Each structure stands twice: as structure tokens, then as C-alpha cells.
């Protein structure tokens, strides 16, 4: 008869856990006139170093803006980052999203912590606010014999620049 044959072995388990870090937005309080740069991150919490490539992706309002390639992997405890610049956004609130290991290239100990989302408020600087200014009357106490000069002004208190022509009018006794 034949005897049973046994193999004894141990398998090493390798553990990775990628998590997204915070966003850095430049300028930090952007307006709809700004060219915005967004830095987004991936951190390997380890305990083992990742030696193969993986991607992390930036989305704004669920629209894909950039794929960052970690072609050389990421050592344990370290953080990689990418930047996307030249972004123009309308005034209002936008949703930033960073998905690390977006294409599921790395088998992680926790696949449920791969998404970071954050709201980004964008100020409106395109509004205008025209208000009448002060009058300057020369001479300051005129008589009926004087030739009178009236200087009047309009001021734009709004954040936006007015780049087209407009009129403002002086009335004396509703004429």
C-alpha cells in the first residue's frame, strides 16, 4: 500500500491599505474668475510597501478631471500626490472626489476607505452694484449770477469689473 504524503508550508500574507488624503485647493477661497489648482493624495497605511502601479483619480461634480499614475507603487507609510491646475469653476458649491486604487489594481485589507469627498465653495465675482456717489458743486454756495459746475459720480461696489459702456444722468428739479 501507499502511504499518505504530507506537505507542510507557511504562506506569507502581504497587507496594503490605500487611503485618500486631504485636498489642497489654490487659491484656498477661489472665485469663478480664478484658475484653480487642486492637489489630491494617496497614502499607503501599509504595513507593506506596494511595488506595483495603481491609479488614483480626481473628480469634480462626478466628472473625471485627472488620473494620477503611481507607476512605482508606494512604500508603506508614505503619501503620493498629484495636482490638476487650470481648473475653471462656476460660482456655487462643487463636490471634489478622490478615488484611490480607482481601477482595483491593488488587493487591500480594507477596500471600503478608498474615497474622499469634500465640498468646495466658489465665490461669484462677476456681479455689479452701481450706486450714485457724492455731488461736488462749484462754487459751493452759488448765487443766481454764478456759472455753476456740478460734478457727480457712479461707483461700482460689486466685485466684478464693468467692461462695457453705460450712462448715468444728472437731473436738476427733475429735468
PDB file of C-alpha atoms in Angstrom:
ATOM      1  CA  UNK A   1       0.000   0.000   0.000  1.00  0.00           C
ATOM      2  CA  UNK A   2       0.747   3.626  -0.379  1.00  0.00           C
ATOM      3  CA  UNK A   3       1.329   5.972   2.496  1.00  0.00           C
ATOM      4  CA  UNK A   4      -0.193   9.447   2.696  1.00  0.00           C
ATOM      5  CA  UNK A   5       2.159  12.236   1.665  1.00  0.00           C
ATOM      6  CA  UNK A   6       2.070  15.485   3.638  1.00  0.00           C
ATOM      7  CA  UNK A   7       3.406  18.943   2.753  1.00  0.00           C
ATOM      8  CA  UNK A   8       3.941  21.446   5.442  1.00  0.00           C
ATOM      9  CA  UNK A   9       4.162  25.136   4.465  1.00  0.00           C
ATOM     10  CA  UNK A  10       3.504  28.660   5.510  1.00  0.00           C
ATOM     11  CA  UNK A  11       2.128  31.421   3.320  1.00  0.00           C
ATOM     12  CA  UNK A  12       3.198  34.981   3.896  1.00  0.00           C
ATOM     13  CA  UNK A  13       0.364  37.454   3.808  1.00  0.00           C
ATOM     14  CA  UNK A  14       1.074  40.866   2.346  1.00  0.00           C
ATOM     15  CA  UNK A  15      -1.061  43.740   3.560  1.00  0.00           C
ATOM     16  CA  UNK A  16      -1.725  47.063   1.850  1.00  0.00           C
ATOM     17  CA  UNK A  17      -4.244  49.749   2.599  1.00  0.00           C
ATOM     18  CA  UNK A  18      -4.501  52.806   0.390  1.00  0.00           C
ATOM     19  CA  UNK A  19      -6.445  55.811   1.653  1.00  0.00           C
ATOM     20  CA  UNK A  20      -7.028  59.240   0.119  1.00  0.00           C
ATOM     21  CA  UNK A  21      -5.618  62.266   1.939  1.00  0.00           C
ATOM     22  CA  UNK A  22      -6.873  65.833   2.177  1.00  0.00           C
ATOM     23  CA  UNK A  23      -7.349  68.131  -0.800  1.00  0.00           C
ATOM     24  CA  UNK A  24      -5.285  71.296  -1.126  1.00  0.00           C
ATOM     25  CA  UNK A  25      -7.034  73.971  -3.184  1.00  0.00           C
ATOM     26  CA  UNK A  26      -5.128  77.011  -4.505  1.00  0.00           C
ATOM     27  CA  UNK A  27      -6.281  79.711  -4.085  1.00  0.00           C
ATOM     28  CA  UNK A  28      -7.842  78.467  -0.850  1.00  0.00           C
ATOM     29  CA  UNK A  29     -11.018  80.537  -1.299  1.00  0.00           C
ATOM     30  CA  UNK A  30     -11.432  80.502  -5.093  1.00  0.00           C
ATOM     31  CA  UNK A  31     -13.736  82.631  -7.219  1.00  0.00           C
ATOM     32  CA  UNK A  32     -15.320  81.959 -10.585  1.00  0.00           C
ATOM     33  CA  UNK A  33     -12.620  84.171 -12.141  1.00  0.00           C
ATOM     34  CA  UNK A  34      -9.694  82.145 -10.725  1.00  0.00           C
ATOM     35  CA  UNK A  35      -7.557  79.472 -12.324  1.00  0.00           C
ATOM     36  CA  UNK A  36      -7.782  76.796  -9.612  1.00  0.00           C
ATOM     37  CA  UNK A  37      -5.215  74.114  -8.712  1.00  0.00           C
ATOM     38  CA  UNK A  38      -6.286  71.028  -6.764  1.00  0.00           C
ATOM     39  CA  UNK A  39      -3.762  68.706  -5.092  1.00  0.00           C
ATOM     40  CA  UNK A  40      -5.035  65.249  -4.115  1.00  0.00           C
ATOM     41  CA  UNK A  41      -3.252  62.428  -2.314  1.00  0.00           C
ATOM     42  CA  UNK A  42      -2.904  58.683  -1.789  1.00  0.00           C
ATOM     43  CA  UNK A  43      -1.361  57.268   1.389  1.00  0.00           C
ATOM     44  CA  UNK A  44      -0.274  53.651   1.900  1.00  0.00           C
ATOM     45  CA  UNK A  45      -1.099  52.785   5.501  1.00  0.00           C
ATOM     46  CA  UNK A  46       0.719  49.503   4.948  1.00  0.00           C
ATOM     47  CA  UNK A  47       2.093  47.676   6.713  1.00  0.00           C
ATOM     48  CA  UNK A  48       3.706  46.514   3.451  1.00  0.00           C
ATOM     49  CA  UNK A  49       5.084  48.569   0.571  1.00  0.00           C
ATOM     50  CA  UNK A  50       3.241  48.478  -2.740  1.00  0.00           C
ATOM     51  CA  UNK A  51       5.630  47.740  -5.593  1.00  0.00           C
ATOM     52  CA  UNK A  52       3.162  47.606  -8.488  1.00  0.00           C
ATOM     53  CA  UNK A  53       1.391  50.503 -10.157  1.00  0.00           C
ATOM     54  CA  UNK A  54      -2.059  51.823  -9.306  1.00  0.00           C
ATOM     55  CA  UNK A  55      -4.169  54.876 -10.154  1.00  0.00           C
ATOM     56  CA  UNK A  56      -5.990  57.487  -8.164  1.00  0.00           C
ATOM     57  CA  UNK A  57      -8.481  59.800  -9.784  1.00  0.00           C
ATOM     58  CA  UNK A  58      -9.831  63.309  -9.274  1.00  0.00           C
ATOM     59  CA  UNK A  59     -13.496  64.030  -9.932  1.00  0.00           C
ATOM     60  CA  UNK A  60     -15.358  67.324  -9.640  1.00  0.00           C
ATOM     61  CA  UNK A  61     -19.162  67.081  -9.554  1.00  0.00           C
ATOM     62  CA  UNK A  62     -18.736  63.409 -10.616  1.00  0.00           C
ATOM     63  CA  UNK A  63     -16.875  64.476 -13.766  1.00  0.00           C
ATOM     64  CA  UNK A  64     -13.437  62.876 -14.200  1.00  0.00           C
ATOM     65  CA  UNK A  65     -10.716  65.556 -14.270  1.00  0.00           C
ATOM     66  CA  UNK A  66      -7.438  63.628 -13.971  1.00  0.00           C
ATOM     67  CA  UNK A  67      -5.924  60.181 -13.434  1.00  0.00           C
ATOM     68  CA  UNK A  68      -2.761  60.053 -11.360  1.00  0.00           C
ATOM     69  CA  UNK A  69      -0.488  57.074 -12.028  1.00  0.00           C
ATOM     70  CA  UNK A  70       1.583  55.691  -9.155  1.00  0.00           C
ATOM     71  CA  UNK A  71       3.753  53.736 -11.590  1.00  0.00           C
ATOM     72  CA  UNK A  72       6.357  52.758  -8.975  1.00  0.00           C
ATOM     73  CA  UNK A  73       3.865  51.858  -6.259  1.00  0.00           C
ATOM     74  CA  UNK A  74       4.011  53.479  -2.841  1.00  0.00           C
ATOM     75  CA  UNK A  75       6.108  52.499   0.147  1.00  0.00           C
ATOM     76  CA  UNK A  76       4.458  51.829   3.483  1.00  0.00           C
ATOM     77  CA  UNK A  77       3.640  54.971   5.440  1.00  0.00           C
ATOM     78  CA  UNK A  78       4.277  57.308   2.546  1.00  0.00           C
ATOM     79  CA  UNK A  79       1.985  59.640   0.625  1.00  0.00           C
ATOM     80  CA  UNK A  80       1.949  60.425  -3.085  1.00  0.00           C
ATOM     81  CA  UNK A  81       0.160  63.371  -4.633  1.00  0.00           C
ATOM     82  CA  UNK A  82      -0.905  64.803  -7.952  1.00  0.00           C
ATOM     83  CA  UNK A  83      -2.053  68.244  -8.972  1.00  0.00           C
ATOM     84  CA  UNK A  84      -4.515  69.371 -11.589  1.00  0.00           C
ATOM     85  CA  UNK A  85      -4.233  73.061 -12.451  1.00  0.00           C
ATOM     86  CA  UNK A  86      -6.063  75.432 -14.781  1.00  0.00           C
ATOM     87  CA  UNK A  87      -9.492  74.472 -13.455  1.00  0.00           C
ATOM     88  CA  UNK A  88     -12.296  76.997 -14.019  1.00  0.00           C
ATOM     89  CA  UNK A  89     -15.448  76.502 -11.934  1.00  0.00           C
ATOM     90  CA  UNK A  90     -18.723  78.387 -11.858  1.00  0.00           C
ATOM     91  CA  UNK A  91     -19.857  80.153  -8.684  1.00  0.00           C
ATOM     92  CA  UNK A  92     -21.523  77.839  -6.181  1.00  0.00           C
ATOM     93  CA  UNK A  93     -20.699  74.636  -4.314  1.00  0.00           C
ATOM     94  CA  UNK A  94     -18.805  71.868  -6.090  1.00  0.00           C
ATOM     95  CA  UNK A  95     -18.065  68.308  -4.892  1.00  0.00           C
ATOM     96  CA  UNK A  96     -14.438  67.135  -5.010  1.00  0.00           C
ATOM     97  CA  UNK A  97     -13.817  63.388  -5.027  1.00  0.00           C
ATOM     98  CA  UNK A  98     -10.564  61.421  -4.903  1.00  0.00           C
ATOM     99  CA  UNK A  99     -10.736  57.657  -5.500  1.00  0.00           C
ATOM    100  CA  UNK A 100      -7.513  55.781  -4.690  1.00  0.00           C
ATOM    101  CA  UNK A 101      -6.862  52.451  -6.405  1.00  0.00           C
ATOM    102  CA  UNK A 102      -9.663  53.553  -8.709  1.00  0.00           C
ATOM    103  CA  UNK A 103      -9.147  50.595 -11.057  1.00  0.00           C
ATOM    104  CA  UNK A 104      -8.852  47.975  -8.259  1.00  0.00           C
ATOM    105  CA  UNK A 105      -5.276  47.067  -9.172  1.00  0.00           C
ATOM    106  CA  UNK A 106      -4.217  46.511  -5.539  1.00  0.00           C
ATOM    107  CA  UNK A 107      -5.749  43.893  -3.241  1.00  0.00           C
ATOM    108  CA  UNK A 108      -6.209  45.790   0.020  1.00  0.00           C
ATOM    109  CA  UNK A 109      -7.028  44.760   3.564  1.00  0.00           C
ATOM    110  CA  UNK A 110      -9.786  47.434   3.512  1.00  0.00           C
ATOM    111  CA  UNK A 111     -11.456  48.281   0.196  1.00  0.00           C
ATOM    112  CA  UNK A 112     -14.058  50.485   1.904  1.00  0.00           C
ATOM    113  CA  UNK A 113     -11.878  53.541   2.635  1.00  0.00           C
ATOM    114  CA  UNK A 114     -10.789  54.453  -0.900  1.00  0.00           C
ATOM    115  CA  UNK A 115     -12.976  57.529  -1.462  1.00  0.00           C
ATOM    116  CA  UNK A 116     -12.542  61.042  -0.071  1.00  0.00           C
ATOM    117  CA  UNK A 117     -15.145  63.713  -0.827  1.00  0.00           C
ATOM    118  CA  UNK A 118     -15.210  67.387   0.090  1.00  0.00           C
ATOM    119  CA  UNK A 119     -17.302  70.424  -0.840  1.00  0.00           C
ATOM    120  CA  UNK A 120     -15.601  73.390  -2.485  1.00  0.00           C
ATOM    121  CA  UNK A 121     -17.321  76.769  -2.366  1.00  0.00           C
ATOM    122  CA  UNK A 122     -16.583  79.077  -5.310  1.00  0.00           C
ATOM    123  CA  UNK A 123     -17.326  82.790  -4.866  1.00  0.00           C
ATOM    124  CA  UNK A 124     -19.085  84.859  -7.519  1.00  0.00           C
ATOM    125  CA  UNK A 125     -17.028  87.867  -8.548  1.00  0.00           C
ATOM    126  CA  UNK A 126     -18.984  88.719 -11.670  1.00  0.00           C
ATOM    127  CA  UNK A 127     -21.733  90.783 -10.025  1.00  0.00           C
ATOM    128  CA  UNK A 128     -22.058  94.544 -10.407  1.00  0.00           C
ATOM    129  CA  UNK A 129     -23.525  97.051  -7.953  1.00  0.00           C
ATOM    130  CA  UNK A 130     -23.757 100.593  -9.278  1.00  0.00           C
ATOM    131  CA  UNK A 131     -24.591 103.280  -6.735  1.00  0.00           C
ATOM    132  CA  UNK A 132     -24.700 107.064  -7.109  1.00  0.00           C
ATOM    133  CA  UNK A 133     -21.866 108.934  -5.453  1.00  0.00           C
ATOM    134  CA  UNK A 134     -21.493 112.397  -3.964  1.00  0.00           C
ATOM    135  CA  UNK A 135     -22.114 115.718  -5.704  1.00  0.00           C
ATOM    136  CA  UNK A 136     -19.459 118.414  -5.858  1.00  0.00           C
ATOM    137  CA  UNK A 137     -20.901 121.854  -6.592  1.00  0.00           C
ATOM    138  CA  UNK A 138     -18.643 124.747  -7.599  1.00  0.00           C
ATOM    139  CA  UNK A 139     -18.899 127.348  -6.230  1.00  0.00           C
ATOM    140  CA  UNK A 140     -20.042 125.612  -3.045  1.00  0.00           C
ATOM    141  CA  UNK A 141     -22.537 128.414  -2.202  1.00  0.00           C
ATOM    142  CA  UNK A 142     -23.613 129.728  -5.615  1.00  0.00           C
ATOM    143  CA  UNK A 143     -25.632 132.840  -6.369  1.00  0.00           C
ATOM    144  CA  UNK A 144     -28.036 133.221  -9.285  1.00  0.00           C
ATOM    145  CA  UNK A 145     -25.357 135.156 -11.167  1.00  0.00           C
ATOM    146  CA  UNK A 146     -22.766 132.314 -10.911  1.00  0.00           C
ATOM    147  CA  UNK A 147     -21.944 129.789 -13.549  1.00  0.00           C
ATOM    148  CA  UNK A 148     -22.344 126.513 -11.644  1.00  0.00           C
ATOM    149  CA  UNK A 149     -20.381 123.289 -12.170  1.00  0.00           C
ATOM    150  CA  UNK A 150     -21.899 120.062 -10.809  1.00  0.00           C
ATOM    151  CA  UNK A 151     -19.666 117.047 -10.603  1.00  0.00           C
ATOM    152  CA  UNK A 152     -21.410 113.718  -9.969  1.00  0.00           C
ATOM    153  CA  UNK A 153     -20.242 110.138  -9.959  1.00  0.00           C
ATOM    154  CA  UNK A 154     -21.274 106.497 -10.060  1.00  0.00           C
ATOM    155  CA  UNK A 155     -19.419 103.823  -8.092  1.00  0.00           C
ATOM    156  CA  UNK A 156     -19.354 100.074  -8.760  1.00  0.00           C
ATOM    157  CA  UNK A 157     -19.432  98.393  -5.333  1.00  0.00           C
ATOM    158  CA  UNK A 158     -19.757  94.924  -6.889  1.00  0.00           C
ATOM    159  CA  UNK A 159     -16.867  92.506  -7.116  1.00  0.00           C
ATOM    160  CA  UNK A 160     -16.995  92.309 -10.921  1.00  0.00           C
ATOM    161  CA  UNK A 161     -15.465  94.802 -13.343  1.00  0.00           C
ATOM    162  CA  UNK A 162     -17.816  96.574 -15.755  1.00  0.00           C
ATOM    163  CA  UNK A 163     -16.166  96.412 -19.168  1.00  0.00           C
ATOM    164  CA  UNK A 164     -18.969  97.835 -21.325  1.00  0.00           C
ATOM    165  CA  UNK A 165     -20.212 101.405 -21.539  1.00  0.00           C
ATOM    166  CA  UNK A 166     -23.237 102.658 -19.602  1.00  0.00           C
ATOM    167  CA  UNK A 167     -24.883 106.015 -18.935  1.00  0.00           C
ATOM    168  CA  UNK A 168     -25.721 107.919 -15.792  1.00  0.00           C
ATOM    169  CA  UNK A 169     -27.613 111.196 -15.828  1.00  0.00           C
ATOM    170  CA  UNK A 170     -27.864 114.393 -13.800  1.00  0.00           C
ATOM    171  CA  UNK A 171     -31.300 115.847 -13.067  1.00  0.00           C
ATOM    172  CA  UNK A 172     -31.961 119.282 -11.584  1.00  0.00           C
ATOM    173  CA  UNK A 173     -35.548 119.795 -10.372  1.00  0.00           C
ATOM    174  CA  UNK A 174     -36.493 116.538 -12.192  1.00  0.00           C
ATOM    175  CA  UNK A 175     -35.285 117.954 -15.528  1.00  0.00           C
TER     176      UNK A 175
END
